Amino acid sequence: MNVKISRSLGMVAVLYFTANFSAQNTTNDTVSKETKIEEVVMIGYGTQKKSNVTGAISSLKASDIEDIPAGRPEQVLQGRAAGVSVISNSGQPGASPTVRVRGITSFGAGSNDPLWVVDGIVVDNIAWLNQTDIEGIEVLKDGASAAIYGVSAAKGVILVTTKKGAKGRLNMSYNGSFGVGSASRKLDLLNATQYATIMNEASVNDGRAPMFTNTSTLGQGTDWQDVIFNTAQRSSHDFSISGGSDKSTFYSSFGYFEQEGIVMRDISNYKRLNARINSTHRVLDFLTIGQTFAYTHTKSVGINANGEFGGPLSSAINLDPTTPVTITDISQQPFSSDYNNPFIVRDDYGNPYGISHWVNKEMSNPLAFQKTQLGRYNWSDDMVANVFADLKISKDFSFKSSLNGKLSYWGNQGFTPRFYLSPSYKNDTFNSLFRQNEKKFEWSTENTITYQKKFGGHSLNVLLGQGYYEYNISSGQNVTYQNLPTENWQDASFNFDIPQKDRSTNAWDGKETHKTSYFGRIVYDYENKYLFTGTIRRDGSSKFARAYHWGTFPAMSLGWNISNENFWPENNIVNSLKLRGGYGSLGNDAIDNFQFANFLTAGSNYSFGDNSIHIGYAPSTLENPELKWEKTSQLNIAADLKLFRNFDLSVDVFRKKTTDILRQVNIPGYVGVTNNPWRNIGDMNNDGVEVSLGYKKNWGDFGISANGNFSYLKNEIIRLEDDKPYDNFASFQSMGPVSRLQIGYSYGSFFGFQNAGVFQNQAEIDAYRNSAGGLIQPNAKPGDFIRTDVNGDGKIDEADYVYLGNSVPKYTFGFTLNMNYKNFDLMMFAQGQAGNKIFQGLRRLDIQTANYQTAVLDRWTGEGTSYTNARVSMDDLNQNYTRMSDHYLQKGDYLRLKLVQLGYTLPKNVSETIGAGKVRFYITAENLITFTKYTGYDPEIAGGDTYGIDRAYYPQARTFLFGANVQF
């Protein structure tokens, strides 16, 4: 087996320091054993004993994530919850990962992102959340668990609770870190001598003269990856204070996080500032009020992190290594006149940056490109808050009312100077300064009344609730100034008094969305043996016609704690057993407002009478009064077991079916409308199995705990518009579509030509004929791919495209191991995926002279030299490389040792000599090693909803940390 291990380009050394200070007041804060033993989980608008949960819920506690290095809060879920896929879209600082709960739910309206609920507040993301503030996370995976959130819950629900103060204690804690990162892997690209050899061969193969006269003098040339990769600093600081009394508790925190990118840090970096205050107050014996408030400010600069059309990564991969980074003798360069251009970009010493004579278009010298991007940045300010009142009406009844809101401001600014990067990539007309500001406010109010009663062996909990939600109350504006009297981004300003003709502005308002909801839930159990949960939610949305305003989403789940039965024998094999199953229906309305209607819009101007132009109005789309909710139903059957006193096993089997998928219909242009109409035109299934296994055991001074999870997922499209067999999906450069939505196959499956080898000689080409005696591949030459004539029609075209692989992983898994011996502790965490293919699209197809990876050295150069890799060619008349085929697909399987941490805690008598209650030192390695056959930067590729296409992935860093935890 040819397993490739990521190689390090450097090391990350991080100093990590944590200090906790606590002062105990005189109030006794003793908690009973019973309270501590019975674990509870969040179930939406309430909690439930874990032993009585009947739905599919994965939980993480603060202790599970406190040792994970600071970063994006979504990353803490990676590999730690069965059925939850968290894949990094980019190693760029601040980049959001792709989170999927039980696969792809829809291929039409909106994204497949889950619903995030933080402290009861529905939010569109949690990028603003400080990881160290998280107290717990619950993932509601099945329909029965998520149905309480109705229309927004079809793609899963993730509940996040933040930390609160504790009665009787005053705690102060500080967490600090500093580090330096570098890339964990780089591509094997051709050096200058190899590049010239391949280019000469490709040119000669097409009947032309060689491009380079003396390849032996070129040496190694420029390694453009060494030019763009750099070490990158990272630091974080978190400080919190919490405490409380019998009447009030509070938790407040302040955090700062900063990270430079490992690719050109001056134009790839991220900063985040957090502040939070949570409090509760028992103002009367029967009334408790409280609030949460979080503020986050971010500022970021980013590069094109997964795009083939320009940017430092794509340029470094495609630029020829024969071009130098800077030029000191212009006369020795081809097309030396380029270097006399007045807007050519120069280094700090006045030397022009090298311009490639062979590779152009958007590809440019990364250092020169970087100088044109300085001064650009994105920013955001997010404020998320709620206030609530909890009223104890009687012994059995309670009422809670909350008001929630999120106010966001964001924007970007950038200066574009006049520049000359190449003859095809330049701006020699005017400079410009651009600024855009936007804001959005979303708010909701929810009211619930709860009845809770125990009588005999019966336990009953009834919840009734109502909610009102307003989204996308938004606006924005931008302004551009041109021809500023400066070419320096530091001096660019909107304070320059420039002519009105050089100023342009734009403004807009968002389209508000309103929703109203009513929901109820009954939770019942008898003697902790027989369990029942029933939920119903009714949502009204302004996005559909009156007849379809409302959607009703019911759910039910049952459970049986068999081991609580009297007939269950005490034994040391199966200590406890619970069977559970449920079914629920959920919705999706993620389309713009009023897509069912046909509105007249301006812009269809016409001439009439005196031939003057009149403003005309015309329909923007075709109406569809039958447009209705997209629905997802889910069946879940599961078992929870405790085995041999120390093993906890959970197995879930599910089927998730989405029907009436909302999707736009392609219609001919002669219909005369500007927007394609929306219809309910698709169905899709997700079938899966999830297994979670935990183990915990202590032997004297030695203890061990291990947790692993494994998930299998089969995704299948079962209906498309008008029963058409497929729709083209993702495209790549001039190649066109490389994946499809096809009935009977997974979302975004790859389709293309199946190669049957390489023609070794002309006789093989002449023998490959159709029934009429004609050549099946008339443009082929020895060394070209043999395309399989799948349909037997005697020619090669798209009708011969076949299924080549699945872009969605079939298997995901994670494993965490914790061991401790006396004062030593060890933690290891690994995660990975398998059963998918990756399209490696790192080379520009329309630039024949773009650089190659060293895999091209195994090309066909003569009879018998290769049966798998075609010859090189500039013209590529057989379309070996310009049409989709299995040549571009590689296995996406990987196993990554994500985190290793070794710690040592000083003996108590030693730590007490310095006045500390606990002192712990540790070393940590992050992204230590990756086992994979994939030859790109990283096999962990999501790309949002277009899975599996690597266009120039921003690699993740390898990290080594040293740290200390101190508690006083």
Coordinates of N, CA and C in Angstrom, one line a residue, residues 672-805:
G672 N -38.9 35.0 -21.6 CA -38.8 36.4 -21.4 C -38.8 36.9 -20.0
V673 N -38.5 36.0 -19.1 CA -38.4 36.5 -17.7 C -36.9 36.4 -17.3
T674 N -36.6 37.3 -16.3 CA -35.1 37.4 -15.9 C -34.7 36.4 -14.8
N675 N -35.7 35.9 -14.0 CA -35.4 34.9 -13.0 C -36.1 33.6 -13.2
N676 N -35.3 32.5 -13.0 CA -36.0 31.2 -13.1 C -36.9 31.0 -11.9
P677 N -38.1 30.4 -12.2 CA -39.1 30.2 -11.1 C -38.7 29.1 -10.2
W678 N -39.3 29.1 -9.0 CA -39.0 28.0 -8.0 C -40.2 27.0 -8.0
R679 N -39.8 25.7 -7.8 CA -40.8 24.7 -7.8 C -40.3 23.6 -6.7
N680 N -41.2 22.8 -6.4 CA -40.9 21.6 -5.5 C -40.5 20.4 -6.4
I681 N -39.2 20.2 -6.7 CA -38.9 19.3 -7.8 C -37.8 18.3 -7.4
G682 N -37.8 17.8 -6.2 CA -36.8 16.7 -5.9 C -37.0 16.0 -4.6
D683 N -36.5 14.8 -4.6 CA -36.5 14.0 -3.4 C -35.1 13.3 -3.2
M684 N -34.7 13.1 -1.9 CA -33.4 12.5 -1.6 C -33.5 11.8 -0.3
N685 N -32.7 10.7 -0.3 CA -32.6 9.8 0.9 C -31.2 9.9 1.5
N686 N -31.1 9.8 2.8 CA -29.9 9.6 3.6 C -30.1 8.4 4.5
D687 N -29.4 7.3 4.3 CA -29.5 6.2 5.2 C -28.1 6.0 5.9
G688 N -28.2 5.7 7.2 CA -26.9 5.7 7.9 C -27.0 4.8 9.2
V689 N -25.7 4.6 9.6 CA -25.5 3.8 10.9 C -24.5 4.6 11.7
E690 N -24.7 4.8 13.0 CA -23.8 5.5 13.9 C -23.5 4.6 15.1
V691 N -22.2 4.6 15.4 CA -21.8 3.8 16.6 C -20.9 4.6 17.4
S692 N -21.2 4.7 18.7 CA -20.4 5.4 19.7 C -20.0 4.4 20.8
L693 N -18.7 4.3 21.2 CA -18.3 3.4 22.2 C -17.3 4.1 23.1
G694 N -17.6 4.0 24.4 CA -16.8 4.6 25.4 C -16.3 3.6 26.5
Y695 N -15.2 3.8 27.0 CA -14.6 2.9 28.1 C -13.9 3.8 29.1
K696 N -14.1 3.4 30.4 CA -13.5 4.1 31.5 C -13.2 3.1 32.6
K697 N -11.9 3.2 33.1 CA -11.5 2.2 34.1 C -10.3 2.8 34.9
N698 N -10.3 2.5 36.2 CA -9.1 2.9 37.1 C -8.6 1.7 37.8
W699 N -7.2 1.6 37.8 CA -6.5 0.6 38.6 C -5.5 1.3 39.5
G700 N -5.9 1.6 40.7 CA -5.0 2.3 41.6 C -4.6 3.7 41.1
D701 N -3.3 3.8 40.8 CA -2.9 5.2 40.3 C -3.0 5.3 38.8
F702 N -3.5 4.3 38.1 CA -3.6 4.4 36.7 C -5.0 4.4 36.3
G703 N -5.4 5.3 35.4 CA -6.7 5.4 34.9 C -6.7 5.6 33.4
I704 N -7.8 5.1 32.7 CA -7.9 5.3 31.3 C -9.3 5.5 30.9
S705 N -9.5 6.3 29.9 CA -10.9 6.5 29.3 C -10.7 6.7 27.8
A706 N -11.5 6.1 27.1 CA -11.4 6.1 25.6 C -12.8 6.3 25.0
N707 N -12.9 7.1 24.0 CA -14.2 7.3 23.3 C -14.0 7.3 21.8
G708 N -14.7 6.5 21.1 CA -14.7 6.4 19.7 C -16.0 6.5 19.1
N709 N -16.1 6.9 17.8 CA -17.3 6.9 17.1 C -17.1 6.6 15.6
F710 N -18.1 6.0 15.0 CA -18.0 5.6 13.6 C -19.3 5.9 13.0
S711 N -19.3 6.4 11.7 CA -20.6 6.7 11.0 C -20.5 6.2 9.6
Y712 N -21.6 5.6 9.2 CA -21.7 5.2 7.7 C -22.9 6.0 7.2
L713 N -22.8 6.5 6.0 CA -23.8 7.3 5.3 C -23.9 6.9 3.9
K714 N -25.1 6.6 3.4 CA -25.4 6.5 2.0 C -26.4 7.5 1.6
N715 N -26.0 8.4 0.7 CA -26.8 9.4 0.2 C -27.3 9.1 -1.2
E716 N -28.6 9.3 -1.5 CA -29.1 8.9 -2.8 C -30.2 9.9 -3.3
I717 N -30.1 10.4 -4.5 CA -31.1 11.3 -5.1 C -32.1 10.3 -5.7
I718 N -33.4 10.5 -5.4 CA -34.4 9.6 -5.9 C -35.4 10.3 -6.9
R719 N -35.4 11.6 -6.9 CA -36.3 12.3 -7.9 C -35.7 13.6 -8.3
L720 N -35.9 14.0 -9.5 CA -35.5 15.3 -10.0 C -36.7 15.9 -10.8
E721 N -36.5 17.1 -11.3 CA -37.5 17.8 -12.0 C -38.0 17.0 -13.2
D722 N -39.3 16.8 -13.3 CA -39.9 16.1 -14.5 C -39.3 14.8 -14.7
D723 N -38.8 14.1 -13.7 CA -38.2 12.8 -13.8 C -37.0 12.8 -14.7
K724 N -36.3 13.9 -14.9 CA -35.1 13.9 -15.8 C -34.0 13.1 -15.0
P725 N -33.2 12.4 -15.8 CA -32.2 11.5 -15.1 C -31.1 12.2 -14.3
Y726 N -30.7 13.4 -14.7 CA -29.7 14.1 -14.0 C -29.7 15.6 -14.3
D727 N -29.0 16.4 -13.4 CA -28.7 17.8 -13.6 C -27.2 17.9 -13.4
N728 N -26.6 18.6 -14.3 CA -25.2 18.9 -14.1 C -25.0 19.7 -12.8
F729 N -23.9 19.5 -12.2 CA -23.7 20.2 -10.9 C -22.4 21.0 -10.9
A730 N -21.4 20.7 -10.3 CA -20.2 21.5 -10.2 C -19.4 21.5 -11.5
S731 N -18.8 22.6 -11.9 CA -18.0 22.7 -13.1 C -16.5 23.0 -12.7
F732 N -15.6 22.7 -13.6 CA -14.2 23.1 -13.4 C -13.6 23.7 -14.6
Q733 N -13.2 24.9 -14.6 CA -12.6 25.6 -15.6 C -13.3 25.4 -17.0
S734 N -12.5 25.2 -18.1 CA -13.1 25.0 -19.4 C -13.6 23.6 -19.6
M735 N -13.4 22.7 -18.6 CA -13.8 21.3 -18.7 C -15.3 21.2 -18.6
G736 N -15.9 22.1 -18.0 CA -17.4 22.0 -17.9 C -17.8 21.2 -16.7
P737 N -19.0 20.7 -16.6 CA -19.4 19.9 -15.5 C -18.6 18.7 -15.2
V738 N -18.2 18.5 -13.9 CA -17.5 17.3 -13.5 C -18.3 16.4 -12.6
S739 N -19.4 17.0 -12.1 CA -20.2 16.2 -11.2 C -21.7 16.4 -11.5
R740 N -22.5 15.6 -11.0 CA -23.9 15.6 -11.3 C -24.8 15.4 -10.1
L741 N -26.0 15.8 -10.2 CA -27.1 15.3 -9.4 C -27.9 14.3 -10.2
Q742 N -27.7 13.1 -10.0 CA -28.3 12.0 -10.8 C -29.0 11.0 -10.0
I743 N -30.2 10.7 -10.5 CA -31.1 9.7 -9.8 C -30.4 8.4 -9.6
G744 N -30.4 7.9 -8.4 CA -29.8 6.7 -8.0 C -28.4 6.8 -7.5
Y745 N -27.9 8.1 -7.5 CA -26.5 8.3 -7.1 C -26.4 9.4 -6.0
S746 N -25.3 9.5 -5.4 CA -25.1 10.4 -4.3 C -25.0 11.9 -4.8
Y747 N -25.4 12.8 -3.9 CA -25.2 14.2 -4.2 C -23.8 14.5 -4.7
G748 N -23.7 15.3 -5.8 CA -22.5 15.7 -6.3 C -21.5 14.6 -6.7
S749 N -22.1 13.5 -7.3 CA -21.2 12.4 -7.7 C -20.4 12.8 -9.0
F750 N -19.2 12.3 -9.1 CA -18.4 12.6 -10.3 C -18.8 11.7 -11.4
F751 N -18.9 12.3 -12.6 CA -19.1 11.5 -13.9 C -18.2 12.0 -14.9
G752 N -17.7 11.1 -15.7 CA -16.7 11.5 -16.8 C -16.3 10.2 -17.5
F753 N -15.3 10.4 -18.4 CA -14.8 9.3 -19.2 C -14.1 8.3 -18.3
Q754 N -14.3 7.0 -18.6 CA -13.5 5.9 -18.0 C -12.3 5.6 -18.9
N755 N -11.1 5.8 -18.4 CA -9.9 5.5 -19.2 C -9.6 4.0 -19.2
A756 N -9.3 3.4 -20.3 CA -9.0 2.0 -20.4 C -7.6 1.7 -20.7
G757 N -6.7 2.7 -20.3 CA -5.3 2.5 -20.6 C -4.8 3.6 -21.5
V758 N -3.6 3.4 -22.1 CA -2.9 4.3 -23.0 C -2.6 3.6 -24.2
F759 N -2.9 4.3 -25.4 CA -2.4 3.7 -26.7 C -0.9 3.6 -26.7
Q760 N -0.4 2.4 -27.0 CA 1.0 2.2 -27.0 C 1.6 2.4 -28.4
N761 N 0.8 2.3 -29.4 CA 1.3 2.4 -30.8 C 0.1 2.7 -31.7
Q762 N 0.5 3.0 -33.0 CA -0.6 3.4 -34.0 C -1.4 2.2 -34.3
A763 N -0.9 1.0 -34.2 CA -1.7 -0.2 -34.5 C -2.9 -0.3 -33.5
E764 N -2.7 0.0 -32.3 CA -3.8 -0.1 -31.3 C -4.8 1.0 -31.6
I765 N -4.4 2.1 -32.1 CA -5.4 3.2 -32.5 C -6.2 2.7 -33.7
D766 N -5.5 2.2 -34.6 CA -6.2 1.7 -35.9 C -7.1 0.5 -35.6
A767 N -6.8 -0.3 -34.5 CA -7.7 -1.4 -34.2 C -8.9 -1.0 -33.4
Y768 N -8.9 0.2 -32.9 CA -10.1 0.6 -32.0 C -11.1 1.3 -32.9
R769 N -12.0 0.5 -33.6 CA -12.9 0.9 -34.6 C -14.3 0.6 -34.2
N770 N -15.3 1.3 -34.8 CA -16.7 1.0 -34.6 C -17.2 0.0 -35.6
S771 N -18.5 -0.3 -35.5 CA -19.1 -1.3 -36.4 C -19.0 -0.9 -37.9
A772 N -18.9 0.4 -38.1 CA -18.9 0.9 -39.5 C -17.4 0.9 -40.0
G773 N -16.5 0.6 -39.2 CA -15.1 0.6 -39.6 C -14.4 1.9 -39.3
G774 N -15.1 2.9 -38.8 CA -14.4 4.2 -38.5 C -13.6 4.1 -37.2
L775 N -12.7 5.0 -37.1 CA -11.9 5.1 -35.8 C -12.7 5.7 -34.7
I776 N -12.7 5.1 -33.6 CA -13.5 5.6 -32.4 C -12.8 6.8 -31.8
Q777 N -11.5 6.9 -31.9 CA -10.8 8.1 -31.4 C -9.9 8.6 -32.6
P778 N -10.4 9.3 -33.5 CA -9.7 9.7 -34.7 C -8.6 10.7 -34.5
N779 N -8.6 11.4 -33.3 CA -7.6 12.4 -33.0 C -6.5 11.8 -32.1
A780 N -6.6 10.6 -31.8 CA -5.6 10.0 -30.9 C -4.2 9.7 -31.6
K781 N -3.2 9.8 -30.8 CA -1.8 9.4 -31.1 C -1.3 8.5 -30.1
P782 N -0.2 7.7 -30.4 CA 0.4 6.9 -29.4 C 0.7 7.7 -28.1
G783 N 0.3 7.2 -27.0 CA 0.5 7.9 -25.7 C -0.7 8.6 -25.2
D784 N -1.8 8.6 -26.0 CA -3.0 9.2 -25.5 C -3.9 8.2 -24.8
F785 N -4.8 8.7 -23.9 CA -5.7 7.8 -23.2 C -6.6 7.1 -24.1
I786 N -7.0 5.9 -23.8 CA -8.0 5.1 -24.4 C -9.3 5.3 -23.7
R787 N -10.3 6.0 -24.3 CA -11.6 6.2 -23.7 C -12.5 5.0 -24.0
T788 N -13.2 4.6 -22.9 CA -14.2 3.5 -23.1 C -15.4 4.0 -23.8
D789 N -15.8 3.3 -24.9 CA -17.1 3.5 -25.6 C -18.2 2.8 -24.8
V790 N -18.7 3.4 -23.8 CA -19.6 2.8 -22.9 C -20.9 2.3 -23.6
N791 N -21.5 3.2 -24.4 CA -22.8 2.9 -25.0 C -22.7 2.2 -26.3
G792 N -21.4 2.0 -26.8 CA -21.2 1.2 -28.0 C -21.7 1.8 -29.3
D793 N -21.8 3.2 -29.3 CA -22.3 3.9 -30.5 C -21.1 4.2 -31.5
G794 N -19.9 3.8 -31.1 CA -18.8 3.9 -32.0 C -18.1 5.3 -32.0
K795 N -18.4 6.1 -31.0 CA -17.8 7.4 -30.9 C -17.7 7.8 -29.4
I796 N -16.8 8.7 -29.1 CA -16.6 9.1 -27.7 C -17.2 10.5 -27.5
D797 N -18.2 10.6 -26.7 CA -18.8 11.9 -26.3 C -19.4 11.8 -24.9
E798 N -20.1 12.8 -24.5 CA -20.6 12.8 -23.1 C -21.6 11.7 -22.8
A799 N -22.1 11.1 -23.9 CA -23.0 9.9 -23.7 C -22.2 8.7 -23.1
D800 N -20.9 8.8 -23.1 CA -20.1 7.7 -22.6 C -19.6 8.1 -21.1
Y801 N -20.1 9.2 -20.6 CA -19.8 9.5 -19.2 C -20.3 8.4 -18.3
V802 N -19.6 8.0 -17.3 CA -20.0 7.0 -16.3 C -19.7 7.5 -14.9
Y803 N -20.3 6.9 -13.9 CA -20.1 7.2 -12.5 C -18.6 6.8 -12.2
L804 N -17.9 7.8 -11.6 CA -16.5 7.6 -11.3 C -16.2 7.7 -9.8
G805 N -17.2 8.1 -9.0 CA -16.9 8.2 -7.6 C -17.8 9.1 -6.8

